[in-house]
mmCIF file of C-alpha atoms and ligand atoms in Angstrom:
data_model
loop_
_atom_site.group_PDB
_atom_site.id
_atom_site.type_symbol
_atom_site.label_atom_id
_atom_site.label_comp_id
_atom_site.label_asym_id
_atom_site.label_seq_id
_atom_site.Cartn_x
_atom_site.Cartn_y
_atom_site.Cartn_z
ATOM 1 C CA UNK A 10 0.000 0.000 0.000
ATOM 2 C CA UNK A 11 1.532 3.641 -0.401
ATOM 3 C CA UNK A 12 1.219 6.130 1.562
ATOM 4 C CA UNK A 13 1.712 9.863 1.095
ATOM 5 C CA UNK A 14 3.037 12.135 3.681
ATOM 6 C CA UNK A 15 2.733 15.581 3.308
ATOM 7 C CA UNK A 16 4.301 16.966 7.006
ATOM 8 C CA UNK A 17 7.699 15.413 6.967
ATOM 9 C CA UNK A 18 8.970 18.539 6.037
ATOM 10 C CA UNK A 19 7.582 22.225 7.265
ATOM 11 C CA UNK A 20 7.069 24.677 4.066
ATOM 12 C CA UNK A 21 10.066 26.739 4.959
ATOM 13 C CA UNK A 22 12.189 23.865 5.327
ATOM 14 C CA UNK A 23 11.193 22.053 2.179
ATOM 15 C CA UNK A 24 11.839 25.355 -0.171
ATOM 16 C CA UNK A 25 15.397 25.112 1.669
ATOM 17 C CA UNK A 26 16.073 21.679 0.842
ATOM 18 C CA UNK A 27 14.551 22.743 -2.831
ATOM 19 C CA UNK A 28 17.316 25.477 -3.482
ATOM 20 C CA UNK A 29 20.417 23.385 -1.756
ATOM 21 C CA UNK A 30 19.011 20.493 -3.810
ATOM 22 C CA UNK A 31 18.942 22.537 -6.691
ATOM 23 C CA UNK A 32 22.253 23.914 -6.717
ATOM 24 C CA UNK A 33 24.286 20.783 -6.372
ATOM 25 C CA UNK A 34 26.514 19.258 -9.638
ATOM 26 C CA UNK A 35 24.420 17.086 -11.431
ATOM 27 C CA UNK A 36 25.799 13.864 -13.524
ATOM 28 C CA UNK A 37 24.005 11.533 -16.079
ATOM 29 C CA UNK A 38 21.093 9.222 -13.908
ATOM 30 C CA UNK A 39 22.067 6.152 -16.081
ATOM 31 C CA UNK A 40 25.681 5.736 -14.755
ATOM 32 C CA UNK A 41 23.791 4.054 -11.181
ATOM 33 C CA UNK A 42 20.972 1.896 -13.180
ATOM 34 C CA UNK A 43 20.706 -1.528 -13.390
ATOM 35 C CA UNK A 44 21.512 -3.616 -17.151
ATOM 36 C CA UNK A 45 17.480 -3.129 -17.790
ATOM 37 C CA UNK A 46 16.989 0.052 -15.925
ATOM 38 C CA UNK A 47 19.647 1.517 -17.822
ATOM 39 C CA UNK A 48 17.691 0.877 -21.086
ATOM 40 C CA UNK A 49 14.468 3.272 -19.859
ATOM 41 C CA UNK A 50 16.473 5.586 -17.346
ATOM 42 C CA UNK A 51 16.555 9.352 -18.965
ATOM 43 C CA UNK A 52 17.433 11.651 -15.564
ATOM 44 C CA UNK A 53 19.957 12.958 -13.976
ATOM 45 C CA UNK A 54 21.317 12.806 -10.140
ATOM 46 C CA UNK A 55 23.377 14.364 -7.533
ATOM 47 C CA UNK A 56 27.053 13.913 -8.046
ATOM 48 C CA UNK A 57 28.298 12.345 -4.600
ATOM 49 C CA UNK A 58 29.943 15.111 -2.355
ATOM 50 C CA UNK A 59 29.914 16.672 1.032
ATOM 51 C CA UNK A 60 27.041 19.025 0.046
ATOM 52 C CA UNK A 61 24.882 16.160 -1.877
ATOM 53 C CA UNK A 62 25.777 13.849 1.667
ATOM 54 C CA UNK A 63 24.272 17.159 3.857
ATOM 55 C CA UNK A 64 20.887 17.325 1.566
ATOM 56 C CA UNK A 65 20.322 13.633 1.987
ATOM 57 C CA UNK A 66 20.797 13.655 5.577
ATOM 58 C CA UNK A 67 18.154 16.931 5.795
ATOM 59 C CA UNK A 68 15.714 14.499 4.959
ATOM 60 C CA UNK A 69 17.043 11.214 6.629
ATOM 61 C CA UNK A 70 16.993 12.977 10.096
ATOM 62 C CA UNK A 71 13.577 14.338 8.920
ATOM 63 C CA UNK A 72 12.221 10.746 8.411
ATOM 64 C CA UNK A 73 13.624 9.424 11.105
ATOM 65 C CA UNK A 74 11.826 11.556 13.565
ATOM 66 C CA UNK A 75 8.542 11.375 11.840
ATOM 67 C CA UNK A 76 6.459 9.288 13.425
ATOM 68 C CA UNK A 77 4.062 7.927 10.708
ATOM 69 C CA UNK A 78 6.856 7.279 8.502
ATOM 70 C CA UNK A 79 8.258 4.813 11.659
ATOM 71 C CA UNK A 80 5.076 3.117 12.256
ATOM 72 C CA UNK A 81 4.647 2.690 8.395
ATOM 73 C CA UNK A 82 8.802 1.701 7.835
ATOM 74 C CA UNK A 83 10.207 0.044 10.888
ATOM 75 C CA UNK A 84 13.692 1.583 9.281
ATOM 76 C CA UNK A 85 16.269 -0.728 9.647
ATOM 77 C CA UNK A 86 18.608 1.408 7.451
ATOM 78 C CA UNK A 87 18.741 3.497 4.741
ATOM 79 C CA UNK A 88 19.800 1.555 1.709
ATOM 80 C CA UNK A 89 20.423 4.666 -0.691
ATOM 81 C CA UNK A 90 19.300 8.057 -1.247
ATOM 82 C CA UNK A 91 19.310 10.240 -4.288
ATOM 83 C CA UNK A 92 18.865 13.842 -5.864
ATOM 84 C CA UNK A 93 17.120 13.126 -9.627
ATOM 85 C CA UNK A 94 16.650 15.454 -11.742
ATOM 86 C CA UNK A 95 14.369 15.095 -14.595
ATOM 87 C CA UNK A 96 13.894 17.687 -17.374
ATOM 88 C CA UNK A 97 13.716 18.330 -21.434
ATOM 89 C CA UNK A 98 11.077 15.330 -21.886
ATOM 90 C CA UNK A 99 13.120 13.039 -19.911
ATOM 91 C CA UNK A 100 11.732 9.988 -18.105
ATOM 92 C CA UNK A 101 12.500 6.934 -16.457
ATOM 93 C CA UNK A 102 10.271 4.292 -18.279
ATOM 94 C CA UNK A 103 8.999 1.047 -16.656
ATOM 95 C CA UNK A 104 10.964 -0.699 -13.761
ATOM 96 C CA UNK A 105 11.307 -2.612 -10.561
ATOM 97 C CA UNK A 106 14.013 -1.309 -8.215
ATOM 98 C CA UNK A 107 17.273 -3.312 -7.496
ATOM 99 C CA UNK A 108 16.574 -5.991 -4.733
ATOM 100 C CA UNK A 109 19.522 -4.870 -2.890
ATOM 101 C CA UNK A 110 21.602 -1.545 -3.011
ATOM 102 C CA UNK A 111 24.828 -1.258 -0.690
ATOM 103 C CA UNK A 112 24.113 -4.190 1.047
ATOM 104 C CA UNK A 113 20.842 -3.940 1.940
ATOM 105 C CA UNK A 114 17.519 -5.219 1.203
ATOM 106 C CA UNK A 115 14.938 -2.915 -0.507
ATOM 107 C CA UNK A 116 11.829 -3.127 1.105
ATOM 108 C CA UNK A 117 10.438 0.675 0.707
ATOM 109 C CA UNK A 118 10.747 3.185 -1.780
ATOM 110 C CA UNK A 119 10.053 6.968 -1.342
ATOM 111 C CA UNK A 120 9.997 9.708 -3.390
ATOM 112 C CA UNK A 121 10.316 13.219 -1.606
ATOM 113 C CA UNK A 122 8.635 15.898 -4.175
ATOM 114 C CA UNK A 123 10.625 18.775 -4.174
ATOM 115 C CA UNK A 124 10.046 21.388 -7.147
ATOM 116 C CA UNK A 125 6.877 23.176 -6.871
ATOM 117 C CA UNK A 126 4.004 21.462 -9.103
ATOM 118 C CA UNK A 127 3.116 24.228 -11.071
ATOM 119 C CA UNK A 128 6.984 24.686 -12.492
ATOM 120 C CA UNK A 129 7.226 21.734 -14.413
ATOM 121 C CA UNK A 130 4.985 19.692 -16.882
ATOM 122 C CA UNK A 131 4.569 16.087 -16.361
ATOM 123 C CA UNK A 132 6.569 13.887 -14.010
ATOM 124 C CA UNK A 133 4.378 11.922 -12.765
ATOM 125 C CA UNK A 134 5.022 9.115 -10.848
ATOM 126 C CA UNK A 135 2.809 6.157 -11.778
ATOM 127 C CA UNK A 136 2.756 2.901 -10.047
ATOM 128 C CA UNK A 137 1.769 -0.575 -11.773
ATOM 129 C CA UNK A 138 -0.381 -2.497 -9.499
ATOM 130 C CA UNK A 139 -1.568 -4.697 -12.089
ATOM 131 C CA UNK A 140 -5.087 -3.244 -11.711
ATOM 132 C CA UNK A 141 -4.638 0.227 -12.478
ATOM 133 C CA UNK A 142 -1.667 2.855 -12.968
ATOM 134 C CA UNK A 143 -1.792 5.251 -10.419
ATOM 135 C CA UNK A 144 -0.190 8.623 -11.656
ATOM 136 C CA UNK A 145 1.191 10.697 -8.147
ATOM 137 C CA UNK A 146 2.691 14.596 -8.618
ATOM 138 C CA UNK A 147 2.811 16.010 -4.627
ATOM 139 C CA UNK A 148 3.015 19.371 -3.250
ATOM 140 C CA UNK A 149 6.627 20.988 -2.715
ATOM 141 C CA UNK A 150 7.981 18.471 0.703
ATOM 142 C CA UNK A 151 5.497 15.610 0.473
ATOM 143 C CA UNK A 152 6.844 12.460 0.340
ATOM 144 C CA UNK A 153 5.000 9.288 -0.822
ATOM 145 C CA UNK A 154 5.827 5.751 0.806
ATOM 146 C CA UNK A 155 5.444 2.623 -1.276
ATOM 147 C CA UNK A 156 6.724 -0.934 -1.588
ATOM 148 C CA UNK A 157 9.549 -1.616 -3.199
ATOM 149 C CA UNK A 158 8.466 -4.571 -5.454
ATOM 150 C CA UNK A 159 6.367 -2.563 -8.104
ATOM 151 C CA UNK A 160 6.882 -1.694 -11.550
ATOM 152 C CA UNK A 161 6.799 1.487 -11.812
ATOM 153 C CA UNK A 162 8.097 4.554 -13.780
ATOM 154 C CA UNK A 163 8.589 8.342 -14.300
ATOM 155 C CA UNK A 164 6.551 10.466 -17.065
ATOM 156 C CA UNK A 165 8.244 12.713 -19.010
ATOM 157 C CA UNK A 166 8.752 16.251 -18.303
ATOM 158 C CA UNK A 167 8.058 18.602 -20.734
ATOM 159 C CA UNK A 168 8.378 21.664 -19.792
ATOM 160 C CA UNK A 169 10.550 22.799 -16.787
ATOM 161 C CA UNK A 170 12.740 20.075 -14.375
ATOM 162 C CA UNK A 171 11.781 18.096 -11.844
ATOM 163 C CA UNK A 172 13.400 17.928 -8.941
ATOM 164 C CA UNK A 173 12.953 14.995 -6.399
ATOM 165 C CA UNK A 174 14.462 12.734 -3.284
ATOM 166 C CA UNK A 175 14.029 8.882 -3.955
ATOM 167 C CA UNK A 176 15.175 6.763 -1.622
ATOM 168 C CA UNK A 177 14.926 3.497 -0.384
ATOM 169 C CA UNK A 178 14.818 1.541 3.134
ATOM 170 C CA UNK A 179 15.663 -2.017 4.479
ATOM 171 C CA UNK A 180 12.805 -2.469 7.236
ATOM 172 C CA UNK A 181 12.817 -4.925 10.347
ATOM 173 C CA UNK A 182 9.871 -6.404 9.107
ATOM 174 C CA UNK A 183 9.849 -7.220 5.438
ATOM 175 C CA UNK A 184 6.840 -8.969 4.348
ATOM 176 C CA UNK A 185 4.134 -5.912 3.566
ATOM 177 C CA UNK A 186 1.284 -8.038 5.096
ATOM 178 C CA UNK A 187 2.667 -7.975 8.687
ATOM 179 C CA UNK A 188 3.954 -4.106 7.923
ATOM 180 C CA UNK A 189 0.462 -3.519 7.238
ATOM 181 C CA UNK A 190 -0.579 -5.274 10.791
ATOM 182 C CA UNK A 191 1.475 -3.004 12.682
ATOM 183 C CA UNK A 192 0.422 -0.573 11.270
ATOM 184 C CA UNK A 193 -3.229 -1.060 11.873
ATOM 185 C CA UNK A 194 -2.291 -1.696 15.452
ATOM 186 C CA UNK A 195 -0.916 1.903 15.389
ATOM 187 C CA UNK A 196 -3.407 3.384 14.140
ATOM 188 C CA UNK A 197 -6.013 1.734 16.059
ATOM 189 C CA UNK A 198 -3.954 2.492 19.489
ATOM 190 C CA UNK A 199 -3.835 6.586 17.882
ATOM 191 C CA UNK A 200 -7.412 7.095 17.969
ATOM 192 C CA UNK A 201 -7.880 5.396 21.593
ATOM 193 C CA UNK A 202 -5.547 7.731 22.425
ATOM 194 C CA UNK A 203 -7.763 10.515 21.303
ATOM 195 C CA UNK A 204 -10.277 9.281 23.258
ATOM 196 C CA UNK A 205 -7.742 8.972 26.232
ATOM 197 C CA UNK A 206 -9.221 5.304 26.310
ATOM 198 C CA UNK A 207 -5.674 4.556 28.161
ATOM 199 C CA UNK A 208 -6.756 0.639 28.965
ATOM 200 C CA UNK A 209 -7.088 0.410 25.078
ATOM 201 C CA UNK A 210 -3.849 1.789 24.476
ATOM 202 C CA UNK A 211 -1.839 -0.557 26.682
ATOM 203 C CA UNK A 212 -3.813 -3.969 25.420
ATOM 204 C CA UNK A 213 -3.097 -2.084 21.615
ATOM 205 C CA UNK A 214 -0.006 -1.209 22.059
ATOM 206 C CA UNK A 215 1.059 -4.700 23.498
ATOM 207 C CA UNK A 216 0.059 -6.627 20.810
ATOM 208 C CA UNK A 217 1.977 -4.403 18.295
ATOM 209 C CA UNK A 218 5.063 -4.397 20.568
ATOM 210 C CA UNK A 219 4.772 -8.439 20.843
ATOM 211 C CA UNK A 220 4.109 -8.749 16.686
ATOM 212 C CA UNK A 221 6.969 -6.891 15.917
ATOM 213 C CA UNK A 222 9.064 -8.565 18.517
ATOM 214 C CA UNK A 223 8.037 -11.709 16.742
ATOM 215 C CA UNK A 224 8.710 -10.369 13.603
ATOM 216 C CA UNK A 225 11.387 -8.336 13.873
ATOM 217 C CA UNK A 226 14.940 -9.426 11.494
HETATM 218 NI NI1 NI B 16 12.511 3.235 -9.414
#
């Protein structure tokens, strides 16, 4: 399931991250795809460098202490983050991430949306469920969440650049299913909060804390 999240960032500091993001030295996408990736991949990304490390670890740190992106994640590590860069009617056409990156497993992929919608033209994200594509373009600083194992791809842009985050995490729970669980336990625990039903909490929260104990790698 994906989820988007649209407060990891405040507005203030997602323009900053936009203009450090935006003036970092950019290199040819295709030089980190895979054999097949490489055939669809038309972008460009952050060269690697002490000011490229800093924006990446803006929004690690971000993530990290978001607490919806925990619940959803269980973050084990970060397997790789990236500045893209799409523009001129590039794309990145129809894939499925790398299974591992660095040494870790993929299990989530984000993409943080960071140039203002209205500046560019196309872009899209669009995710292949098998039943339908669904096309996603987010507000400057929102971030969507989804599993790693989808096809998926970039539209082109056609008129100004695109400029994005993608990133993607090795979780202590990797089957989706039992992700999903938890996070339904979460949730569920959330709104007896609200209604300071603090019995329901603890009985919630226990389960969760026992499932992930159990499930935990
Ligand atoms: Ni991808």
């Amino acid at each position: 399931m994906a989820h988007v999240l649209s407060d990891v960032l405040s507005a203030a500091e997602a323009r900053a991250l936009f203009e450090a993001a935006a003036a970092l030295p950019f290199e040819d996408g295709a030089k980190t795809a895979g054999r097949l990736a490489k055939r669809v991949k038309d972008n460009q990304q952050a060269a690697d460098g002490t000011d490229t490390q800093a924006v990446l670890a803006r929004l690690e740190r971000a993530l990290l202490a978001h607490p919806v992106f925990g619940a959803l994640a269980y973050p084990k590590s970060f397997a790789k983050l990236l500045v893209s860069r799409t523009e001129g009617g590039g794309q990145y056409g129809a894939h499925v991430d790398n299974a591992l990156m660095n040494g870790a497993r993929t299990d989530l992929s984000f993409t943080l949306f960071l140039t203002p919608p209205e500046d560019y033209v196309g872009g899209e994200l669009v995710i292949m469920d098998g039943l339908e594509d669904r096309a996603v373009k987010l507000g400057q600083g929102e971030l969507i969440l989804y599993p790693s194992d989808s096809l998926h791809r970039v539209e082109p842009v056609t008129e100004g650049a695109r400029l994005v985050i993608v990133g993607w995490v090795q979780s202590f729970v990797s089957d989706p299913r039992a992700r999903e669980i938890l996070f339904d336990l979460w949730t569920a625990a959330s709104v007896a909060e609200a209604a300071e039903d603090f019995a329901q909490v603890q009985r919630i929260s226990k389960a969760r804390s026992n499932l992930l104990r159990m499930w935990a790698v």
